[in-house]
XYZ file of C-alpha atoms in Angstrom:
767
model
C -18.575 -11.446 -10.344
C -21.106 -12.959 -7.925
C -24.647 -11.804 -8.705
C -26.263 -10.241 -5.650
C -30.023 -10.685 -5.438
C -32.389 -8.277 -3.728
C -33.523 -11.028 -1.371
C -29.965 -11.935 -0.343
C -29.018 -8.299 0.287
C -32.114 -7.604 2.382
C -31.637 -10.809 4.363
C -27.983 -9.889 5.018
C -28.947 -6.503 6.474
C -31.977 -7.767 8.420
C -30.807 -11.061 9.905
C -29.706 -11.284 13.525
C -29.067 -7.816 14.818
C -30.279 -5.347 12.121
C -27.591 -3.276 10.409
C -23.846 -3.827 10.077
C -22.131 -2.016 12.958
C -22.333 -1.694 16.744
C -20.633 0.083 19.643
C -18.620 -1.972 22.123
C -17.088 -0.939 25.458
C -13.300 -0.910 25.637
C -12.920 -0.806 29.431
C -13.964 -3.117 32.251
C -17.559 -2.619 33.385
C -18.504 -5.612 35.527
C -18.005 -4.240 39.023
C -19.361 -1.214 40.854
C -15.846 0.220 40.897
C -15.622 -0.154 37.119
C -18.896 1.697 36.643
C -17.868 4.424 39.075
C -14.699 4.959 37.076
C -16.545 4.884 33.763
C -19.245 7.314 34.836
C -19.977 9.225 38.008
C -17.973 10.186 40.007
C -14.749 9.089 38.236
C -15.613 10.545 34.838
C -15.408 14.071 36.265
C -11.619 13.938 36.400
C -10.951 13.524 32.647
C -13.679 16.119 31.972
C -11.783 18.682 34.038
C -8.482 17.746 32.400
C -10.006 18.315 28.959
C -11.458 21.633 30.097
C -7.953 22.671 31.102
C -6.386 21.355 27.874
C -8.776 20.511 24.980
C -6.159 18.327 23.274
C -6.436 15.936 26.227
C -9.645 14.714 24.573
C -7.289 12.617 22.435
C -5.793 11.194 25.623
C -8.921 10.349 27.611
C -11.592 9.662 24.970
C -12.036 7.858 21.655
C -11.847 11.153 19.732
C -8.487 10.197 18.226
C -9.933 7.018 16.716
C -13.424 8.236 15.856
C -14.563 9.389 12.422
C -17.976 10.700 11.409
C -19.300 9.417 8.082
C -21.724 12.219 7.217
C -24.139 12.475 4.295
C -27.325 14.245 3.241
C -28.187 11.453 0.803
C -28.150 13.620 -2.324
C -25.809 11.426 -4.414
C -25.944 7.937 -2.950
C -23.802 5.276 -4.617
C -25.288 5.404 -8.096
C -28.818 5.768 -6.724
C -28.937 9.559 -6.825
C -30.854 11.828 -4.455
C -32.669 9.235 -2.346
C -32.570 11.142 0.922
C -30.581 11.023 4.136
C -32.391 8.119 5.807
C -32.353 5.971 2.661
C -28.595 6.362 2.449
C -28.001 5.039 5.976
C -27.135 1.453 4.868
C -24.348 2.894 2.703
C -22.998 4.981 5.566
C -23.045 1.948 7.868
C -21.187 0.017 5.177
C -18.566 2.755 5.018
C -18.219 2.497 8.789
C -17.686 -1.248 8.453
C -14.872 -0.700 5.949
C -13.221 1.900 8.192
C -13.230 -0.611 11.042
C -12.048 -3.760 9.280
C -9.346 -2.076 7.189
C -8.204 0.790 9.397
C -9.284 -0.185 12.921
C -11.197 3.121 13.053
C -14.463 3.597 14.948
C -17.291 5.319 13.097
C -20.581 7.028 13.868
C -22.647 7.290 10.700
C -24.630 10.535 10.666
C -27.397 11.201 8.191
C -28.294 14.920 8.054
C -31.674 15.721 6.488
C -30.569 19.034 5.037
C -29.849 19.994 1.414
C -28.999 23.636 2.035
C -25.149 23.769 2.053
C -25.029 26.524 4.688
C -27.323 24.737 7.122
C -25.624 21.414 6.444
C -22.233 22.920 7.312
C -23.628 24.485 10.467
C -24.904 21.091 11.622
C -21.544 19.429 10.997
C -19.650 22.236 12.716
C -21.792 21.893 15.852
C -21.048 18.160 16.281
C -17.415 18.235 15.119
C -15.874 18.304 18.648
C -16.965 14.678 19.041
C -14.704 13.440 16.273
C -11.090 13.122 15.213
C -12.059 13.335 11.529
C -14.975 13.930 9.148
C -15.603 11.747 6.096
C -18.139 13.460 3.836
C -20.027 10.952 1.743
C -22.509 10.899 -1.143
C -23.144 14.656 -1.420
C -23.951 15.892 -4.917
C -21.912 18.378 -6.931
C -21.427 21.290 -6.994
C -22.581 21.652 -3.357
C -19.977 19.109 -2.218
C -17.146 21.421 -3.297
C -18.423 24.320 -1.201
C -19.227 22.103 1.800
C -15.782 20.520 1.900
C -13.924 23.801 1.419
C -15.911 25.564 4.148
C -15.526 22.753 6.679
C -11.789 22.533 5.987
C -11.550 26.219 6.887
C -13.769 26.180 9.988
C -12.755 22.863 11.597
C -9.441 21.859 13.174
C -9.787 18.158 12.319
C -9.293 16.290 9.008
C -12.178 16.671 6.557
C -12.322 14.691 3.307
C -15.054 14.108 0.750
C -14.133 10.572 -0.223
C -16.187 10.580 -3.423
C -13.831 13.270 -4.685
C -10.472 12.404 -3.231
C -10.613 8.642 -2.668
C -11.031 7.793 -6.333
C -8.552 10.533 -7.208
C -5.818 9.133 -4.986
C -6.228 5.503 -6.085
C -6.565 6.304 -9.787
C -3.593 8.702 -9.666
C -1.457 5.902 -8.204
C -2.751 3.572 -10.910
C -2.098 6.102 -13.666
C 1.428 6.746 -12.414
C 2.216 3.021 -12.490
C 0.403 2.244 -15.751
C 2.458 4.915 -17.502
C 5.621 3.450 -15.987
C 4.715 -0.011 -17.302
C 4.501 1.262 -20.897
C 7.254 3.864 -20.583
C 5.223 7.013 -21.242
C 5.852 10.443 -19.673
C 2.872 11.824 -17.749
C 3.821 15.354 -18.823
C 3.354 14.410 -22.488
C 0.354 12.057 -22.554
C -3.047 13.186 -23.772
C -5.811 12.502 -21.243
C -9.566 12.381 -21.857
C -11.800 12.542 -18.778
C -15.427 11.578 -19.419
C -17.451 13.028 -16.560
C -17.274 16.343 -14.750
C -18.699 15.594 -11.329
C -16.953 15.732 -7.963
C -14.812 12.653 -8.573
C -13.789 13.656 -12.098
C -12.787 17.181 -11.056
C -10.755 15.922 -8.099
C -9.120 13.122 -10.089
C -8.007 15.461 -12.842
C -6.571 18.011 -10.430
C -4.554 15.276 -8.733
C -3.270 14.004 -12.098
C -1.976 17.526 -12.664
C -0.342 17.469 -9.231
C 1.691 14.401 -10.248
C 2.745 15.915 -13.591
C -0.099 15.890 -16.119
C -0.300 19.097 -18.159
C -3.570 21.027 -18.265
C -3.269 21.705 -21.999
C -3.140 17.931 -22.619
C -6.426 17.286 -20.793
C -9.887 17.224 -22.334
C -12.914 16.870 -20.047
C -16.473 16.029 -21.112
C -19.814 16.243 -19.345
C -23.243 15.043 -20.483
C -23.347 17.816 -23.092
C -19.983 17.023 -24.664
C -16.494 18.521 -24.558
C -16.030 21.275 -21.966
C -14.623 24.127 -24.012
C -14.175 27.861 -23.638
C -16.988 28.323 -26.188
C -19.603 27.063 -23.723
C -21.503 29.488 -21.488
C -23.146 26.889 -19.202
C -20.103 26.050 -17.055
C -19.728 26.335 -13.296
C -16.450 27.419 -11.745
C -15.084 23.877 -11.402
C -15.793 22.922 -15.014
C -14.571 26.241 -16.389
C -11.129 25.526 -14.938
C -10.768 22.588 -17.371
C -12.287 24.217 -20.450
C -10.176 23.502 -23.530
C -9.234 26.012 -26.222
C -9.570 23.383 -28.936
C -12.496 24.055 -31.244
C -12.072 20.957 -33.424
C -13.557 18.505 -30.910
C -17.080 18.391 -29.495
C -17.857 14.716 -28.858
C -16.164 11.829 -27.066
C -15.499 10.138 -30.404
C -13.595 13.206 -31.613
C -11.807 13.845 -28.315
C -10.473 10.330 -27.837
C -8.730 10.014 -31.211
C -4.971 9.539 -30.568
C -5.483 9.971 -26.794
C -3.146 8.045 -24.495
C -5.467 7.859 -21.472
C -9.230 7.580 -21.014
C -10.688 8.077 -17.526
C -14.389 7.368 -17.267
C -16.376 8.669 -14.311
C -19.703 8.859 -16.077
C -22.067 6.054 -17.129
C -21.917 2.598 -18.659
C -21.300 1.685 -22.286
C -20.422 5.149 -23.617
C -17.001 4.100 -24.964
C -17.162 1.989 -28.118
C -14.627 -0.497 -29.459
C -14.050 1.771 -32.467
C -13.193 4.646 -30.125
C -10.669 2.443 -28.328
C -9.134 1.447 -31.667
C -8.582 5.138 -32.445
C -6.464 5.712 -29.328
C -2.651 5.911 -29.279
C -0.356 2.906 -28.859
C -0.633 1.144 -25.468
C -3.785 3.016 -24.451
C -4.724 3.282 -20.764
C -8.433 2.964 -20.004
C -9.873 3.571 -16.543
C -13.565 2.703 -16.976
C -14.801 3.483 -13.482
C -18.573 3.777 -13.837
C -20.338 1.318 -11.510
C -21.786 -1.225 -11.753
C -21.511 -1.061 -15.569
C -18.213 0.474 -16.805
C -17.941 2.808 -19.799
C -16.682 -0.197 -21.759
C -16.443 -3.800 -20.656
C -13.062 -5.347 -19.977
C -13.696 -7.942 -22.690
C -14.616 -5.378 -25.340
C -11.634 -3.173 -24.542
C -9.198 -6.078 -24.750
C -10.801 -7.321 -27.957
C -10.500 -3.883 -29.550
C -6.919 -3.321 -28.426
C -4.900 -6.219 -26.960
C -2.252 -3.662 -25.946
C -4.681 -1.826 -23.632
C -3.956 -1.332 -19.916
C -7.332 -1.538 -18.223
C -8.823 -0.623 -14.856
C -12.400 -0.791 -13.635
C -14.126 -0.449 -10.297
C -15.004 -4.142 -10.300
C -13.405 -6.925 -8.278
C -13.585 -9.521 -11.055
C -11.063 -7.822 -13.356
C -7.420 -6.768 -12.931
C -6.409 -3.403 -11.513
C -9.537 -2.585 -9.548
C -9.698 1.071 -8.518
C -11.391 0.749 -5.150
C -11.579 3.590 -2.637
C -11.025 1.143 0.211
C -7.362 1.081 -0.870
C -7.160 4.655 0.363
C -9.578 6.205 2.822
C -9.112 3.860 5.851
C -5.351 4.330 5.757
C -5.408 8.053 4.980
C -7.622 8.703 7.993
C -5.575 6.235 10.083
C -2.387 8.185 9.457
C -4.118 11.535 10.009
C -5.714 10.411 13.285
C -2.506 8.956 14.653
C -0.752 12.329 14.539
C -3.884 14.252 15.624
C -3.825 16.122 12.315
C -5.797 19.320 11.857
C -6.423 18.631 8.166
C -5.916 16.270 5.255
C -3.902 18.472 2.907
C -2.477 18.060 -0.591
C 0.855 16.840 0.766
C -0.899 13.989 2.583
C -2.914 13.024 -0.496
C 0.212 12.960 -2.657
C 2.010 10.890 -0.032
C -0.836 8.370 -0.253
C -0.585 8.320 -4.061
C 3.126 7.530 -4.013
C 2.828 4.965 -1.191
C 0.081 3.078 -3.035
C 1.983 3.223 -6.318
C 5.215 2.015 -4.717
C 3.456 -0.868 -2.949
C 2.356 -2.361 -6.278
C 6.024 -2.745 -7.243
C 6.918 -4.808 -4.184
C 6.639 -8.628 -4.009
C 3.041 -9.615 -3.355
C 2.248 -11.308 -0.014
C 1.007 -14.878 -0.159
C -2.296 -13.903 1.451
C -3.105 -11.714 -1.565
C -2.237 -14.454 -4.058
C -4.392 -16.899 -2.084
C -7.446 -14.624 -2.048
C -7.244 -14.079 -5.807
C -6.261 -17.710 -6.459
C -3.077 -16.879 -8.355
C 0.532 -17.809 -7.745
C 2.588 -14.924 -8.993
C 1.032 -11.470 -9.093
C 3.791 -9.115 -10.123
C 4.049 -5.527 -11.310
C 2.968 -5.161 -14.922
C -0.031 -4.732 -17.216
C -2.350 -6.894 -15.113
C -1.158 -5.638 -11.737
C -0.262 -1.985 -11.297
C -2.588 -1.217 -8.373
C -2.386 -3.056 -5.014
C -5.288 -5.343 -4.175
C -7.715 -4.155 -1.458
C -6.829 -7.158 0.731
C -3.103 -6.350 0.786
C -2.227 -6.257 4.515
C 0.679 -3.872 3.883
C -1.588 -0.978 2.900
C -2.160 0.049 6.507
C 1.535 0.190 7.319
C 2.771 1.797 4.098
C -0.018 4.269 3.323
C -0.836 5.285 6.897
C 2.833 5.867 7.722
C 3.339 7.925 4.547
C 0.283 10.064 5.325
C 1.305 10.535 8.966
C 4.813 11.577 7.941
C 3.463 14.030 5.375
C 1.182 15.535 8.039
C 4.160 16.047 10.345
C 6.390 17.444 7.588
C 3.689 19.838 6.361
C 2.954 21.173 9.842
C -0.632 19.975 10.381
C 0.195 17.324 13.015
C -0.263 17.924 16.733
C 1.594 14.745 17.654
C 5.025 13.616 16.503
C 6.227 10.128 15.565
C 9.939 9.428 15.821
C 10.181 5.629 15.667
C 8.553 4.755 12.344
C 9.288 1.030 12.489
C 7.623 0.847 15.885
C 4.649 2.774 14.512
C 4.286 0.394 11.551
C 4.426 -2.602 13.867
C 1.700 -1.072 16.026
C -0.489 -0.799 12.924
C 0.031 -4.496 12.163
C -0.982 -5.334 15.724
C -4.031 -3.072 15.449
C -5.546 -5.181 12.672
C -4.391 -8.495 14.077
C -1.792 -9.065 11.354
C 0.773 -9.436 14.097
C 0.803 -9.434 17.860
C 3.464 -8.291 20.260
C 4.356 -11.956 20.737
C 4.875 -12.622 17.013
C 6.785 -9.380 16.644
C 9.087 -10.440 19.437
C 9.519 -13.917 17.944
C 10.388 -12.566 14.501
C 12.699 -9.912 15.882
C 14.593 -12.457 17.990
C 14.860 -14.902 15.098
C 16.117 -12.171 12.748
C 18.830 -11.265 15.243
C 20.043 -14.892 15.430
C 19.181 -16.673 12.132
C 19.926 -20.397 12.075
C 20.151 -23.098 9.372
C 16.663 -24.544 8.969
C 15.950 -27.576 6.777
C 12.700 -27.425 4.788
C 11.943 -31.104 4.172
C 9.073 -30.543 1.751
C 10.625 -27.877 -0.453
C 8.911 -29.335 -3.535
C 5.566 -28.140 -2.128
C 4.704 -24.626 -3.435
C 3.655 -23.328 -0.021
C 6.783 -24.633 1.693
C 9.000 -23.193 -1.037
C 7.302 -19.796 -0.755
C 7.794 -19.893 3.012
C 11.485 -20.723 2.657
C 12.053 -17.860 0.212
C 10.151 -15.425 2.421
C 11.987 -16.643 5.541
C 15.267 -15.792 3.840
C 13.907 -12.406 2.732
C 12.782 -11.601 6.280
C 16.130 -12.768 7.632
C 14.696 -15.218 10.171
C 16.748 -18.208 9.002
C 19.163 -19.585 6.436
C 16.947 -22.054 4.523
C 18.165 -25.443 3.324
C 15.819 -26.994 0.761
C 15.498 -30.772 0.512
C 14.399 -32.136 -2.842
C 15.223 -32.496 -6.511
C 17.150 -29.366 -7.409
C 15.931 -29.264 -11.014
C 12.295 -29.617 -9.973
C 12.675 -26.951 -7.275
C 14.256 -24.571 -9.803
C 11.352 -25.077 -12.236
C 8.812 -24.641 -9.446
C 10.515 -21.446 -8.302
C 10.446 -20.115 -11.859
C 6.759 -20.963 -12.192
C 5.988 -19.203 -8.891
C 8.278 -16.276 -9.749
C 10.417 -16.898 -6.656
C 14.058 -15.923 -6.316
C 15.952 -18.886 -4.827
C 19.397 -17.489 -5.574
C 21.700 -18.018 -2.595
C 19.494 -20.692 -1.003
C 21.159 -24.061 -0.429
C 19.420 -27.015 -2.107
C 20.239 -30.596 -1.115
C 19.149 -33.338 -3.507
C 19.440 -36.221 -1.069
C 18.937 -38.833 -3.819
C 21.718 -37.497 -6.025
C 24.835 -39.704 -6.370
C 26.910 -36.839 -4.982
C 25.140 -37.337 -1.629
C 26.013 -41.050 -1.399
C 28.884 -40.491 1.044
C 26.690 -38.396 3.307
C 23.825 -40.922 3.200
C 26.188 -43.726 4.179
C 27.740 -41.631 6.941
C 24.315 -40.807 8.339
C 23.336 -44.494 8.094
C 26.382 -45.556 10.116
C 25.612 -42.993 12.821
C 21.956 -44.057 13.016
C 22.891 -47.759 13.023
C 25.293 -47.245 15.921
C 22.654 -45.246 17.775
C 19.866 -47.806 17.235
C 21.770 -51.092 16.948
C 20.056 -52.439 20.075
C 16.703 -51.728 18.412
C 17.374 -54.159 15.567
C 18.775 -51.638 13.081
C 21.139 -52.830 10.359
C 23.310 -50.607 8.218
C 21.426 -51.556 5.046
C 18.090 -50.709 6.631
C 19.422 -47.376 7.885
C 20.990 -46.612 4.489
C 17.652 -47.227 2.752
C 15.975 -44.805 5.132
C 18.414 -42.058 4.134
C 16.593 -41.786 0.813
C 13.598 -40.473 2.783
C 13.616 -36.714 3.375
C 12.479 -36.892 7.013
C 15.257 -39.316 8.005
C 17.904 -37.487 5.980
C 16.846 -34.011 7.142
C 16.676 -34.966 10.802
C 20.130 -36.527 10.529
C 21.405 -33.193 9.233
C 20.252 -31.672 12.526
C 21.469 -34.629 14.578
C 24.988 -34.257 13.141
C 25.041 -30.468 13.448
C 25.065 -29.890 9.689
C 21.831 -27.983 10.180
C 20.283 -26.375 13.246
C 16.560 -27.072 12.914
C 14.157 -29.091 10.793
C 10.641 -28.489 9.456
C 8.176 -30.995 7.991
C 4.529 -32.069 8.117
C 2.796 -30.119 5.357
C 1.812 -33.334 3.605
C 3.499 -35.989 5.772
C 1.417 -38.060 8.194
C 2.125 -37.085 11.790
C 2.214 -40.704 12.918
C 5.028 -41.482 10.466
C 6.972 -38.356 11.373
C 6.631 -39.005 15.115
C 8.114 -42.482 14.587
C 11.078 -41.012 12.682
C 11.758 -38.278 15.228
C 11.825 -40.791 18.075
C 14.339 -42.959 16.191
C 16.642 -40.211 14.925
C 16.429 -37.385 17.464
C 14.957 -38.895 20.583
C 13.264 -37.461 23.643
C 15.133 -35.413 26.222
C 16.461 -37.761 28.922
C 14.496 -36.144 31.779
C 11.196 -37.023 30.054
C 9.536 -40.159 28.736
C 7.248 -38.274 26.391
C 7.351 -35.298 24.102
C 4.403 -33.139 23.109
C 3.153 -30.367 20.873
C 1.660 -27.050 21.812
C -0.377 -24.387 20.044
C -0.345 -20.716 20.990
C -3.565 -18.745 20.707
C -3.374 -14.953 20.758
C -6.789 -13.432 21.346
C -8.431 -10.396 22.887
C -8.344 -12.290 26.194
C -4.579 -12.652 26.016
C -2.162 -15.439 25.087
C -3.139 -19.061 25.720
C -0.807 -22.056 25.468
C -2.590 -25.350 24.665
C -1.065 -28.828 25.075
C -0.911 -31.550 23.833
C -2.299 -30.882 20.367
C -0.481 -33.433 18.230
C 1.517 -36.278 19.766
C -0.091 -38.176 22.670
C -3.482 -39.557 21.704
C -4.731 -40.662 25.112
C -2.045 -39.833 27.703
C -2.016 -41.582 31.055
C -1.124 -39.870 34.330
C 2.616 -40.152 33.692
C 2.284 -38.645 30.216
C 0.085 -35.813 31.513
C 2.762 -34.979 34.064
C 5.374 -34.746 31.311
C 3.021 -32.628 29.178
C 2.365 -30.256 32.092
C 6.114 -29.922 32.757
C 6.897 -29.316 29.090
C 4.067 -26.836 28.655
C 5.192 -24.863 31.719
C 8.763 -24.845 30.481
C 7.666 -23.674 27.039
C 5.637 -20.790 28.460
C 8.778 -19.657 30.296
C 10.628 -19.995 26.971
C 8.333 -17.219 25.716
C 9.152 -15.127 28.798
C 5.812 -15.595 30.508
C 4.970 -17.103 33.866
C 2.854 -20.231 33.449
C -0.514 -20.423 35.192
C -1.738 -23.923 34.429
C -5.261 -25.282 34.263
C -5.504 -29.086 34.067
C -8.642 -29.578 31.960
C -11.279 -32.290 32.358
C -15.043 -32.733 32.100
C -15.302 -32.402 35.876
C -14.330 -29.968 38.628
C -12.214 -30.981 41.639
C -13.401 -34.553 42.120
C -16.995 -34.145 40.929
C -16.429 -37.232 38.747
C -14.607 -40.452 39.583
C -14.218 -41.555 35.992
C -10.887 -42.853 34.758
C -10.359 -39.733 32.612
C -11.005 -37.351 35.504
C -8.842 -39.328 37.930
C -5.765 -39.289 35.694
C -5.983 -35.493 35.447
C -6.501 -35.220 39.203
C -3.516 -37.465 39.978
C -1.266 -35.607 37.527
C -2.268 -32.328 39.195
C -1.498 -33.651 42.683
C 1.949 -34.800 41.524
C 2.733 -31.408 39.964
C 1.549 -29.503 43.045
C 3.687 -31.637 45.354
C 6.838 -31.428 43.211
C 6.423 -27.783 42.170
C 4.799 -25.920 45.063
C 5.526 -22.504 43.547
C 3.845 -23.305 40.226
C 0.265 -21.991 39.956
C -1.415 -25.190 38.718
C -4.740 -26.761 39.587
C -7.392 -29.165 38.363
C -9.198 -31.128 37.338
C -11.181 -28.205 35.916
C -13.787 -27.698 33.242
C -12.599 -25.346 30.528
C -15.161 -22.682 31.392
C -13.999 -22.502 35.004
C -10.352 -22.429 33.944
C -10.906 -19.372 31.753
C -13.525 -17.506 33.828
C -11.452 -16.198 36.735
C -14.332 -14.627 38.641
C -16.620 -17.645 38.405
C -13.854 -20.077 39.356
C -12.673 -18.052 42.346
C -16.219 -17.565 43.576
C -17.185 -21.238 43.297
C -13.834 -22.725 44.343
C -12.052 -20.189 46.590
C -9.546 -22.850 47.710
C -7.948 -23.180 44.259
C -4.265 -22.502 43.846
C -5.260 -20.413 40.815
C -7.211 -17.867 42.872
C -6.654 -14.313 41.716
C -4.666 -15.506 38.693
C -5.421 -15.634 34.981
C -4.848 -19.077 33.486
C -2.617 -18.918 30.400
C -1.692 -22.611 30.005
C -4.201 -25.388 29.344
C -3.282 -29.082 29.559
C -6.012 -31.223 28.017
C -6.758 -34.841 28.987
C -6.434 -36.183 25.445
C -5.544 -35.286 21.889
C -9.147 -35.070 20.724
C -10.164 -32.371 23.196
C -6.994 -30.286 22.743
C -7.030 -30.455 18.969
C -10.763 -29.836 18.722
C -10.487 -26.741 20.912
C -7.958 -24.873 18.820
C -9.354 -26.180 15.519
C -12.814 -24.912 16.408
C -11.420 -21.416 16.933
C -9.593 -21.663 13.634
C -12.579 -22.888 11.632
C -15.032 -20.409 13.139
C -12.932 -17.576 11.769
C -12.104 -16.307 15.228
C -10.064 -13.134 15.561
C -7.521 -15.185 17.466
C -4.079 -15.741 15.959
C -3.013 -19.375 16.153
C 0.650 -20.414 16.124
C 1.713 -24.019 16.096
C 2.256 -26.857 16.492
C 5.399 -26.267 18.519
C 7.324 -29.402 19.480
C 8.507 -29.603 23.079
C 10.632 -32.272 24.748
C 12.856 -33.389 21.866
C 16.651 -33.481 21.933
C 16.917 -31.204 18.891
C 14.784 -28.457 17.278
C 12.495 -30.578 15.121
C 9.170 -28.969 14.262
C 6.047 -29.984 12.372
C 3.510 -27.794 10.596
C -0.185 -28.464 10.241
C -1.528 -30.029 7.063
C -2.670 -27.204 4.799
C -0.720 -24.545 6.716
C -0.345 -21.140 5.058
C 2.957 -19.429 4.341
C 2.503 -17.228 7.416
C 1.737 -20.289 9.583
C 4.968 -21.897 8.411
C 6.980 -18.730 8.961
C 5.743 -18.582 12.552
C 7.105 -22.088 13.142
C 10.356 -21.258 11.325
C 10.920 -18.296 13.632
C 10.276 -20.451 16.696
C 12.536 -23.214 15.355
C 15.302 -20.644 14.848
C 14.975 -19.371 18.415
C 14.813 -22.961 19.678
C 18.095 -23.762 17.908
C 19.736 -20.559 19.102
C 18.763 -21.211 22.732
C 20.098 -24.770 22.450
C 23.449 -23.430 21.268
C 23.560 -20.940 24.120
C 22.927 -23.679 26.664
C 25.661 -25.847 25.202
C 28.051 -22.935 25.191
C 27.316 -22.173 28.838
C 27.226 -25.741 30.184
C 29.572 -27.392 27.733
C 27.209 -30.358 27.400
C 24.560 -31.458 24.964
C 21.176 -30.537 26.504
């Protein structure tokens, strides 16, 4: 675990703009008309609509996506009663987590009031602003009264996350841990060390999923909570045990199946762990120091199943797995409450998610290859991108089924996709690409199947139904690699091109290539030798129709691959050049960038081909191209060779394609800033239009542009490179591409192949 110094933490919060969150406008505000719509006089109209129907606040304001994180600072994150203002950094941090994981806006509100009645009155007065209330860091027992009262008086979801967040995540973990070792929750003996808000809520939820009250022993700072004690509040008294033979943790834990610690560090000894039942489950959740360290627990009992609240050990119980998605689901159906049915739905959704195959992004973050359900993985990781779709949908459905929703959802797949778009996991474009590919899967050759990332992508592509993968490589090696990565390659075709059984096919391919390139000095022997290379062999599979598309480039030099593709596949006859394009999906919209891979320093003729191909590709994605021809100058302001070639290419395109919105040469800033461009150059053919296609003057500028966005960690989604202008669907991937990057290209390659087949079917000719 990385050690955080005081200096580093203070610098983080102070540097740049102080704090961690801000408010941003979501509507246009540049013009006088915009401002008149946003405020007076236009704002009067939604005000009157809301007066007529209060629920219209969800329609015309941010109420339906706005949560208040409210605290009085009496129990702040292990720091105790430090006061409302001192707790503000924590509340801002909670707001940050709501935003990045759930896409939810937050106002953090620190109320300087310890009296529960007055605190509730303050919250009730401001509640109309919000779609939900997240109570935070309020000490027990006041927190119980505050939450119960607000749930009764308010018609929006209210949840004290310190109670219910830990309860929901740990209940999911307990459910799965018991499944791993084959124990029945109704029969296991559970010891809960701690009797605060979180402990009480956790234990009640364990009972809701099947734990029996008589099998539970709870302890506070004075020892076992038993019926003999007279110092118990109502919440503790509920869990008082009738057993009079146990008074200490050491006595209570003997032969126990489960220990849940919500107390303080280092209270559970190795000897205590040794006294527990077979396959003990230990949830040591005190932070930052757990009740027993992971190392000590494992040393005492190698058969232990262990969870902590820390990121550096398996099975972290982290509230961020729950609260963003619980509120997301509740907000999306305009729920009036977060009830027990919704909490249980979250428990089961989280538990079920841990049993599903783990996305590559999760394995990458934790630097492992094969997380799978078992002793070291029975709780989903906080970075799992599926949490928002699975948990939020389960909570929303439970709200509808239990009658606390004011809005219905009928198309659940559409809803889940909208959640992926919300957090940038997918866009409407990628959804459309994947959906189209899944409807028309084609045979795609994965040339570098011996690379772990490429093999993962092939397996996932098959699972998602976007293609029928064909793996090139040594079949025995691929099988061992798949076993090591815990990948199921059953039903996937593997072609070992070097195997003697492929000799006939290699020779047949060599004869075809020799005949095709005999005027370029090819001999049969030379062509036959090349068929031992995966790029030549794989492209010939596509050339002969034995496959539909081809993918390579993860560790192959582009220059070598470009040479092969020109020899085997060739460029479409109406062009002299082919090119590559990247798609950038950002808040601004979708941008198509060319050429990002093939032509290092294109002349005027090459730029014309690139502009044609880029325009055609944009239409391929069902958009109308609006093309900016990029240079360092604007409309003749420079007479350099680089500017002139862009200018001449633009003139040619405008003359040949008068209906195409294309202009240049243009600096990038003017191409993308519509208002500035139209004001400075009102004569442009782009006037009043938003440029979506950028043709760069050379490879360096195009590649640098999209790479800079990628390396700066921009919110933009980048898809590519996409090959355009070849006779067959041959596609490259970037060096170091992720599984998701590869899958994007696979989906496009599948559509490319499908469209090619359609054209041939319609025209009867090879196109």
